[in-house]
Structure formats: C-alpha cells, structure tokens
PDB file of C-alpha atoms in Angstrom:
ATOM      1  CA  MET A   1     -21.491 -37.984  37.599  1.00 41.00           C
ATOM      2  CA  GLU A   2     -18.594 -36.654  35.524  1.00 53.00           C
ATOM      3  CA  ASN A   3     -18.412 -32.900  35.002  1.00 60.00           C
ATOM      4  CA  THR A   4     -19.255 -32.146  31.347  1.00 65.00           C
ATOM      5  CA  GLU A   5     -19.512 -28.368  31.609  1.00 78.00           C
ATOM      6  CA  LYS A   6     -17.987 -26.681  28.543  1.00 85.00           C
ATOM      7  CA  LEU A   7     -14.621 -24.969  29.003  1.00 87.00           C
ATOM      8  CA  LYS A   8     -14.890 -21.168  28.970  1.00 87.00           C
ATOM      9  CA  ASN A   9     -11.644 -19.896  27.379  1.00 93.00           C
ATOM     10  CA  SER A  10      -8.343 -20.824  25.747  1.00 93.00           C
ATOM     11  CA  LYS A  11      -6.512 -20.862  29.088  1.00 94.00           C
ATOM     12  CA  GLU A  12      -8.898 -23.520  30.409  1.00 95.00           C
ATOM     13  CA  VAL A  13      -8.660 -25.491  27.145  1.00 96.00           C
ATOM     14  CA  ILE A  14      -4.821 -25.483  27.264  1.00 95.00           C
ATOM     15  CA  ALA A  15      -4.908 -26.684  30.887  1.00 96.00           C
ATOM     16  CA  TYR A  16      -7.345 -29.436  29.863  1.00 95.00           C
ATOM     17  CA  ILE A  17      -5.340 -30.746  26.885  1.00 95.00           C
ATOM     18  CA  ALA A  18      -2.168 -30.607  29.019  1.00 95.00           C
ATOM     19  CA  GLU A  19      -4.000 -32.851  31.502  1.00 95.00           C
ATOM     20  CA  CYS A  20      -5.143 -35.191  28.728  1.00 95.00           C
ATOM     21  CA  PHE A  21      -1.776 -35.302  26.902  1.00 96.00           C
ATOM     22  CA  PRO A  22       0.944 -34.492  29.487  1.00 95.00           C
ATOM     23  CA  LYS A  23       3.763 -35.916  27.327  1.00 95.00           C
ATOM     24  CA  CYS A  24       2.932 -33.409  24.571  1.00 95.00           C
ATOM     25  CA  PHE A  25       1.667 -30.234  26.248  1.00 95.00           C
ATOM     26  CA  THR A  26       3.059 -28.514  29.323  1.00 93.00           C
ATOM     27  CA  LEU A  27       1.920 -25.551  31.427  1.00 92.00           C
ATOM     28  CA  GLU A  28       5.341 -24.716  32.882  1.00 89.00           C
ATOM     29  CA  GLY A  29       8.892 -24.436  31.595  1.00 88.00           C
ATOM     30  CA  GLU A  30       9.981 -24.701  27.977  1.00 88.00           C
ATOM     31  CA  ALA A  31       7.356 -26.241  25.699  1.00 93.00           C
ATOM     32  CA  LYS A  32       8.139 -28.977  23.162  1.00 94.00           C
ATOM     33  CA  PRO A  33       7.691 -28.306  19.430  1.00 95.00           C
ATOM     34  CA  LEU A  34       4.488 -29.968  18.204  1.00 96.00           C
ATOM     35  CA  LYS A  35       4.010 -32.377  15.339  1.00 95.00           C
ATOM     36  CA  ILE A  36       2.881 -30.732  12.106  1.00 94.00           C
ATOM     37  CA  GLY A  37      -0.857 -31.362  11.725  1.00 93.00           C
ATOM     38  CA  ILE A  38      -1.369 -31.982  15.438  1.00 95.00           C
ATOM     39  CA  PHE A  39      -4.620 -30.009  15.388  1.00 96.00           C
ATOM     40  CA  GLN A  40      -6.314 -32.772  13.392  1.00 96.00           C
ATOM     41  CA  ASP A  41      -4.984 -35.402  15.813  1.00 95.00           C
ATOM     42  CA  LEU A  42      -6.385 -33.364  18.716  1.00 95.00           C
ATOM     43  CA  ALA A  43      -9.743 -32.895  17.001  1.00 94.00           C
ATOM     44  CA  ASP A  44      -9.993 -36.660  16.305  1.00 95.00           C
ATOM     45  CA  ARG A  45      -9.000 -37.719  19.841  1.00 95.00           C
ATOM     46  CA  LEU A  46     -11.397 -35.238  21.476  1.00 94.00           C
ATOM     47  CA  SER A  47     -14.213 -35.452  18.927  1.00 92.00           C
ATOM     48  CA  ASP A  48     -16.600 -37.072  21.437  1.00 92.00           C
ATOM     49  CA  ASP A  49     -15.562 -34.821  24.330  1.00 92.00           C
ATOM     50  CA  PRO A  50     -18.491 -32.501  25.246  1.00 92.00           C
ATOM     51  CA  LYS A  51     -16.221 -30.119  27.185  1.00 92.00           C
ATOM     52  CA  VAL A  52     -14.413 -28.708  24.160  1.00 93.00           C
ATOM     53  CA  SER A  53     -15.191 -27.845  20.518  1.00 94.00           C
ATOM     54  CA  LYS A  54     -13.003 -27.748  17.408  1.00 94.00           C
ATOM     55  CA  THR A  55     -13.180 -23.954  17.384  1.00 94.00           C
ATOM     56  CA  GLN A  56     -11.944 -23.816  20.969  1.00 95.00           C
ATOM     57  CA  LEU A  57      -9.144 -26.275  20.212  1.00 96.00           C
ATOM     58  CA  ARG A  58      -7.974 -24.219  17.219  1.00 95.00           C
ATOM     59  CA  ALA A  59      -7.921 -20.964  19.257  1.00 96.00           C
ATOM     60  CA  ALA A  60      -6.162 -22.615  22.210  1.00 96.00           C
ATOM     61  CA  LEU A  61      -3.544 -24.229  19.944  1.00 96.00           C
ATOM     62  CA  ARG A  62      -2.871 -20.857  18.289  1.00 95.00           C
ATOM     63  CA  GLN A  63      -2.388 -19.240  21.705  1.00 96.00           C
ATOM     64  CA  TYR A  64      -0.155 -22.078  22.907  1.00 95.00           C
ATOM     65  CA  THR A  65       2.155 -22.000  19.874  1.00 94.00           C
ATOM     66  CA  SER A  66       2.503 -18.190  19.965  1.00 93.00           C
ATOM     67  CA  SER A  67       3.544 -18.119  23.639  1.00 94.00           C
ATOM     68  CA  TRP A  68       7.130 -17.215  24.551  1.00 95.00           C
ATOM     69  CA  ARG A  69       7.563 -20.638  26.210  1.00 93.00           C
ATOM     70  CA  TYR A  70       6.748 -22.426  22.973  1.00 94.00           C
ATOM     71  CA  LEU A  71       8.777 -20.105  20.718  1.00 94.00           C
ATOM     72  CA  HIS A  72      11.823 -20.580  23.001  1.00 92.00           C
ATOM     73  CA  GLY A  73      11.468 -24.349  22.521  1.00 92.00           C
ATOM     74  CA  VAL A  74      11.536 -24.098  18.723  1.00 94.00           C
ATOM     75  CA  LYS A  75      15.341 -24.195  18.368  1.00 92.00           C
ATOM     76  CA  PRO A  76      17.995 -26.060  16.396  1.00 92.00           C
ATOM     77  CA  GLY A  77      18.216 -29.757  17.336  1.00 88.00           C
ATOM     78  CA  ALA A  78      14.774 -29.854  18.974  1.00 91.00           C
ATOM     79  CA  VAL A  79      12.441 -32.684  17.936  1.00 94.00           C
ATOM     80  CA  ARG A  80       8.710 -32.396  17.354  1.00 96.00           C
ATOM     81  CA  VAL A  81       6.388 -34.650  19.387  1.00 95.00           C
ATOM     82  CA  ASP A  82       2.943 -36.143  18.830  1.00 96.00           C
ATOM     83  CA  LEU A  83       0.120 -36.285  21.393  1.00 95.00           C
ATOM     84  CA  ASP A  84       1.732 -39.248  23.158  1.00 95.00           C
ATOM     85  CA  GLY A  85       5.190 -37.649  23.329  1.00 94.00           C
ATOM     86  CA  ASN A  86       6.656 -39.761  20.509  1.00 95.00           C
ATOM     87  CA  PRO A  87       9.224 -38.121  18.154  1.00 94.00           C
ATOM     88  CA  ALA A  88       7.496 -36.694  15.077  1.00 91.00           C
ATOM     89  CA  GLY A  89      10.354 -35.222  12.988  1.00 89.00           C
ATOM     90  CA  GLU A  90      13.087 -32.649  13.433  1.00 89.00           C
ATOM     91  CA  LEU A  91      12.533 -28.906  13.033  1.00 89.00           C
ATOM     92  CA  ASP A  92      13.318 -27.261   9.698  1.00 88.00           C
ATOM     93  CA  GLU A  93      15.684 -24.288   9.791  1.00 89.00           C
ATOM     94  CA  GLU A  94      12.913 -22.196   8.276  1.00 89.00           C
ATOM     95  CA  HIS A  95      10.626 -22.917  11.258  1.00 89.00           C
ATOM     96  CA  VAL A  96      13.411 -22.138  13.744  1.00 90.00           C
ATOM     97  CA  GLU A  97      14.048 -18.747  12.115  1.00 92.00           C
ATOM     98  CA  HIS A  98      10.333 -17.993  11.999  1.00 90.00           C
ATOM     99  CA  ALA A  99      10.004 -18.740  15.736  1.00 89.00           C
ATOM    100  CA  LYS A 100      13.035 -16.555  16.526  1.00 90.00           C
ATOM    101  CA  THR A 101      11.571 -13.640  14.554  1.00 92.00           C
ATOM    102  CA  ALA A 102       8.108 -14.068  16.093  1.00 89.00           C
ATOM    103  CA  LEU A 103       9.628 -14.125  19.614  1.00 89.00           C
ATOM    104  CA  ALA A 104      11.647 -10.952  18.985  1.00 90.00           C
ATOM    105  CA  GLU A 105       8.592  -9.123  17.583  1.00 92.00           C
ATOM    106  CA  SER A 106       6.395 -10.230  20.485  1.00 88.00           C
ATOM    107  CA  LYS A 107       8.942  -9.060  23.090  1.00 90.00           C
ATOM    108  CA  SER A 108       9.381  -5.764  21.241  1.00 88.00           C
ATOM    109  CA  LYS A 109       5.607  -5.140  21.270  1.00 91.00           C
ATOM    110  CA  VAL A 110       5.404  -5.869  25.004  1.00 91.00           C
ATOM    111  CA  GLN A 111       8.307  -3.512  25.756  1.00 89.00           C
ATOM    112  CA  ALA A 112       6.744  -0.758  23.615  1.00 92.00           C
ATOM    113  CA  ARG A 113       3.404  -1.217  25.380  1.00 91.00           C
ATOM    114  CA  ARG A 114       5.045  -1.086  28.826  1.00 93.00           C
ATOM    115  CA  LYS A 115       6.966   2.047  27.831  1.00 90.00           C
ATOM    116  CA  GLU A 116       3.746   3.684  26.613  1.00 90.00           C
ATOM    117  CA  GLN A 117       1.930   2.771  29.851  1.00 93.00           C
ATOM    118  CA  ALA A 118       4.810   4.135  31.962  1.00 91.00           C
ATOM    119  CA  GLN A 119       4.776   7.400  29.981  1.00 88.00           C
ATOM    120  CA  LYS A 120       1.005   7.684  30.401  1.00 89.00           C
ATOM    121  CA  ALA A 121       1.326   7.055  34.157  1.00 89.00           C
ATOM    122  CA  ARG A 122       3.994   9.770  34.435  1.00 88.00           C
ATOM    123  CA  GLU A 123       1.808  12.277  32.556  1.00 87.00           C
ATOM    124  CA  GLU A 124      -1.199  11.468  34.758  1.00 86.00           C
ATOM    125  CA  GLY A 125       0.998  11.894  37.833  1.00 82.00           C
ATOM    126  CA  LYS A 126       2.125  15.339  36.647  1.00 81.00           C
ATOM    127  CA  ALA A 127      -1.467  16.360  35.896  1.00 78.00           C
ATOM    128  CA  LYS A 128      -2.530  15.391  39.424  1.00 76.00           C
ATOM    129  CA  ALA A 129       0.425  17.197  40.984  1.00 70.00           C
ATOM    130  CA  LYS A 130      -0.265  20.571  39.277  1.00 63.00           C
ATOM    131  CA  PRO A 131      -3.441  21.505  41.217  1.00 58.00           C
ATOM    132  CA  ALA A 132      -1.673  20.694  44.492  1.00 54.00           C
ATOM    133  CA  ALA A 133       1.099  23.138  43.617  1.00 53.00           C
ATOM    134  CA  LYS A 134      -1.431  25.909  42.989  1.00 56.00           C
ATOM    135  CA  LYS A 135      -3.185  25.600  46.370  1.00 56.00           C
ATOM    136  CA  PRO A 136      -0.968  28.083  48.267  1.00 55.00           C
ATOM    137  CA  GLN A 137      -1.711  30.717  45.600  1.00 58.00           C
ATOM    138  CA  GLY A 138      -5.380  30.697  46.616  1.00 54.00           C
ATOM    139  CA  ARG A 139      -4.466  32.124  50.013  1.00 56.00           C
ATOM    140  CA  ARG A 140      -2.466  35.074  48.745  1.00 58.00           C
ATOM    141  CA  PRO A 141      -5.406  37.474  48.115  1.00 55.00           C
ATOM    142  CA  GLN A 142      -6.646  36.906  51.674  1.00 56.00           C
ATOM    143  CA  GLN A 143      -3.131  37.469  53.040  1.00 53.00           C
ATOM    144  CA  ASN A 144      -2.864  40.657  51.012  1.00 54.00           C
ATOM    145  CA  LYS A 145      -6.185  41.901  52.442  1.00 53.00           C
ATOM    146  CA  LEU A 146      -4.967  41.294  55.964  1.00 48.00           C
ATOM    147  CA  GLN A 147      -1.714  43.060  55.205  1.00 49.00           C
ATOM    148  CA  LYS A 148      -3.608  46.025  53.779  1.00 50.00           C
ATOM    149  CA  ALA A 149      -5.963  46.122  56.757  1.00 47.00           C
ATOM    150  CA  SER A 150      -3.060  46.226  59.202  1.00 46.00           C
ATOM    151  CA  LYS A 151      -1.264  49.071  57.455  1.00 50.00           C
ATOM    152  CA  PRO A 152      -1.157  52.237  59.660  1.00 52.00           C
ATOM    153  CA  VAL A 153      -3.734  54.863  58.680  1.00 49.00           C
ATOM    154  CA  GLU A 154      -3.345  58.541  59.528  1.00 63.00           C
ATOM    155  CA  THR A 155      -6.100  59.409  62.025  1.00 68.00           C
ATOM    156  CA  ARG A 156      -7.091  62.053  64.575  1.00 76.00           C
ATOM    157  CA  ALA A 157      -8.905  61.980  67.892  1.00 76.00           C
ATOM    158  CA  LEU A 158     -12.717  62.169  67.766  1.00 71.00           C
ATOM    159  CA  THR A 159     -14.548  65.279  68.959  1.00 78.00           C
ATOM    160  CA  ALA A 160     -17.388  64.867  71.438  1.00 75.00           C
ATOM    161  CA  ASP A 161     -19.939  65.450  68.653  1.00 77.00           C
ATOM    162  CA  GLU A 162     -18.464  62.604  66.568  1.00 80.00           C
ATOM    163  CA  VAL A 163     -18.971  59.982  69.314  1.00 80.00           C
ATOM    164  CA  LYS A 164     -22.486  59.009  68.205  1.00 81.00           C
ATOM    165  CA  VAL A 165     -24.244  55.695  67.575  1.00 81.00           C
ATOM    166  CA  GLY A 166     -24.016  54.769  63.879  1.00 83.00           C
ATOM    167  CA  ASN A 167     -20.879  56.795  63.164  1.00 83.00           C
ATOM    168  CA  GLN A 168     -18.015  55.166  61.291  1.00 85.00           C
ATOM    169  CA  VAL A 169     -14.800  55.291  63.303  1.00 81.00           C
ATOM    170  CA  ASN A 170     -11.351  53.721  63.571  1.00 81.00           C
ATOM    171  CA  VAL A 171     -10.358  51.765  66.659  1.00 77.00           C
ATOM    172  CA  ASN A 172      -6.736  52.211  67.708  1.00 79.00           C
ATOM    173  CA  MET A 173      -5.452  48.651  68.309  1.00 72.00           C
ATOM    174  CA  GLY A 174      -1.894  49.668  69.152  1.00 68.00           C
ATOM    175  CA  LYS A 175      -0.215  48.269  66.025  1.00 65.00           C
ATOM    176  CA  GLY A 176      -2.856  49.728  63.716  1.00 72.00           C
ATOM    177  CA  ASN A 177      -6.404  50.984  63.301  1.00 80.00           C
ATOM    178  CA  MET A 178      -9.475  48.924  62.445  1.00 80.00           C
ATOM    179  CA  ALA A 179     -12.664  50.273  60.872  1.00 85.00           C
ATOM    180  CA  ALA A 180     -15.746  49.979  63.080  1.00 84.00           C
ATOM    181  CA  THR A 181     -19.247  51.361  63.704  1.00 88.00           C
ATOM    182  CA  ILE A 182     -20.427  52.726  67.044  1.00 83.00           C
ATOM    183  CA  VAL A 183     -23.405  50.670  68.282  1.00 81.00           C
ATOM    184  CA  GLU A 184     -23.729  51.769  71.952  1.00 86.00           C
ATOM    185  CA  ILE A 185     -22.355  54.518  74.223  1.00 84.00           C
ATOM    186  CA  ASN A 186     -22.134  54.170  78.008  1.00 81.00           C
ATOM    187  CA  LYS A 187     -20.267  57.144  79.451  1.00 74.00           C
ATOM    188  CA  GLU A 188     -16.556  56.570  78.670  1.00 77.00           C
ATOM    189  CA  ASP A 189     -17.185  53.042  77.371  1.00 83.00           C
ATOM    190  CA  VAL A 190     -18.163  52.722  73.730  1.00 81.00           C
ATOM    191  CA  ARG A 191     -19.351  49.453  72.100  1.00 87.00           C
ATOM    192  CA  VAL A 192     -18.288  49.142  68.477  1.00 78.00           C
ATOM    193  CA  GLN A 193     -18.830  46.552  65.768  1.00 87.00           C
ATOM    194  CA  LEU A 194     -15.862  45.704  63.576  1.00 81.00           C
ATOM    195  CA  SER A 195     -16.172  45.061  59.845  1.00 80.00           C
ATOM    196  CA  ASN A 196     -15.903  41.301  60.493  1.00 83.00           C
ATOM    197  CA  GLY A 197     -19.018  41.441  62.742  1.00 81.00           C
ATOM    198  CA  LEU A 198     -17.145  41.183  66.032  1.00 82.00           C
ATOM    199  CA  GLN A 199     -18.290  43.596  68.781  1.00 86.00           C
ATOM    200  CA  MET A 200     -16.059  44.991  71.519  1.00 82.00           C
ATOM    201  CA  VAL A 201     -16.110  47.672  74.220  1.00 86.00           C
ATOM    202  CA  VAL A 202     -13.345  50.318  74.102  1.00 78.00           C
ATOM    203  CA  LYS A 203     -12.616  53.638  75.750  1.00 83.00           C
ATOM    204  CA  ALA A 204     -13.656  56.717  73.748  1.00 78.00           C
ATOM    205  CA  GLU A 205     -10.048  57.888  73.775  1.00 78.00           C
ATOM    206  CA  HIS A 206      -9.124  54.881  71.602  1.00 78.00           C
ATOM    207  CA  LEU A 207     -11.442  55.948  68.817  1.00 73.00           C
ATOM    208  CA  ARG A 208     -10.113  57.884  65.857  1.00 78.00           C
ATOM    209  CA  ALA A 209     -11.684  59.659  62.904  1.00 72.00           C
TER     210      ALA A 209
END
C-alpha cells in the first residue's frame, strides 16, 4: 500500500516536488528560475495528491524562491522553466534586479544576526568569567586571621598560682604564642585546649600570661 501520510513541513514538500518534477526543482546547486504562474500548474498537477495541500505548496514555493540558491540562479541570460523543464520565457531585467537586491538583504540580515549572536556569546563568557576571578578574594580574610594569630605577642612567664584548670594562657610555640585554656594539670605536664579545639600536652615552662 502506497504511503499517503501528509507531509509535515515546507522542507518535506520541497523534497517531494523535486522528486515529482526533477527537471524543474532541485535540492542541490543553483536552482533554475521558475515559470511565472507555476504555482497554479503545481496545484493542478497535484490536486488529487493526498500528501500535500495547496496551502503547503504555496508556503513551500515561497521558501524555495527566497532561498539563496534560487536567487543566485535569477541572473541575466537565464531562462525560466516549467514543471517538465521546458523553456518558459527569459527573465526580465526587473526580476533580475529584484533577486539581486533580495539576496543582498538576506545575506546582510544573516551577517547581522551572526554578529549579534557572537556579541551575546562574548558577553555571557565575560559574565561567567567574573565570579571565577573573585574566588581568591574569598580566602583573604582567613589568611589575614592566620597572619594576625601568628604575630608575636608580648608575654611573661606564669606564676605557680596562675597554672590552674580553666585559666586562659598563651602557649609558646617557638615562632609565636597561641591562646589556650588549661584543662588538666599533671605535675610539670599541662594539657591545654587551643581556640580551634585541638588539645595538646606542654610543659608548664612553655605557658605564658
């Protein structure tokens, strides 16, 4: 059984009429100028064809004749053809000029659209790049805190009375002092808890007020 499913869009319709009338329509290369009034010829020849309607034919023909391939073919000396590829009159100068103008306008619109899309893509690229550039800045406050914490602080040795559980002290780490709290005392060994929660055992002589 022959496939009678209706064609969905102009692209499919153009492919179909190119298959039906290969000497008139082409899908590749430069297209031939069409006979004036060829729409009516098409409508008559395909009037009983369930796959395509008059409305679809009109839309497809409009798309075909506005394509760059077709407009390139409308040039001085070119001859119009009918559905069977027979000569159907030479092109008027007026039609040649119209095709030339339409082709130039169409190309100009495409170039403008491509330029606009490229500009938009560049702007989106810049917008995405900005947050990435700011990432290192987020670490600076933390770095500053560490730098401040490691700065030398003037301290003195603890007295015996000051070595008590719960007292706030400074632990001498060699390069600097770190704030801590005494949590346990075992003779000369003192367990302290640093401000970051870490606990360590140090000698009492390393504690400062």
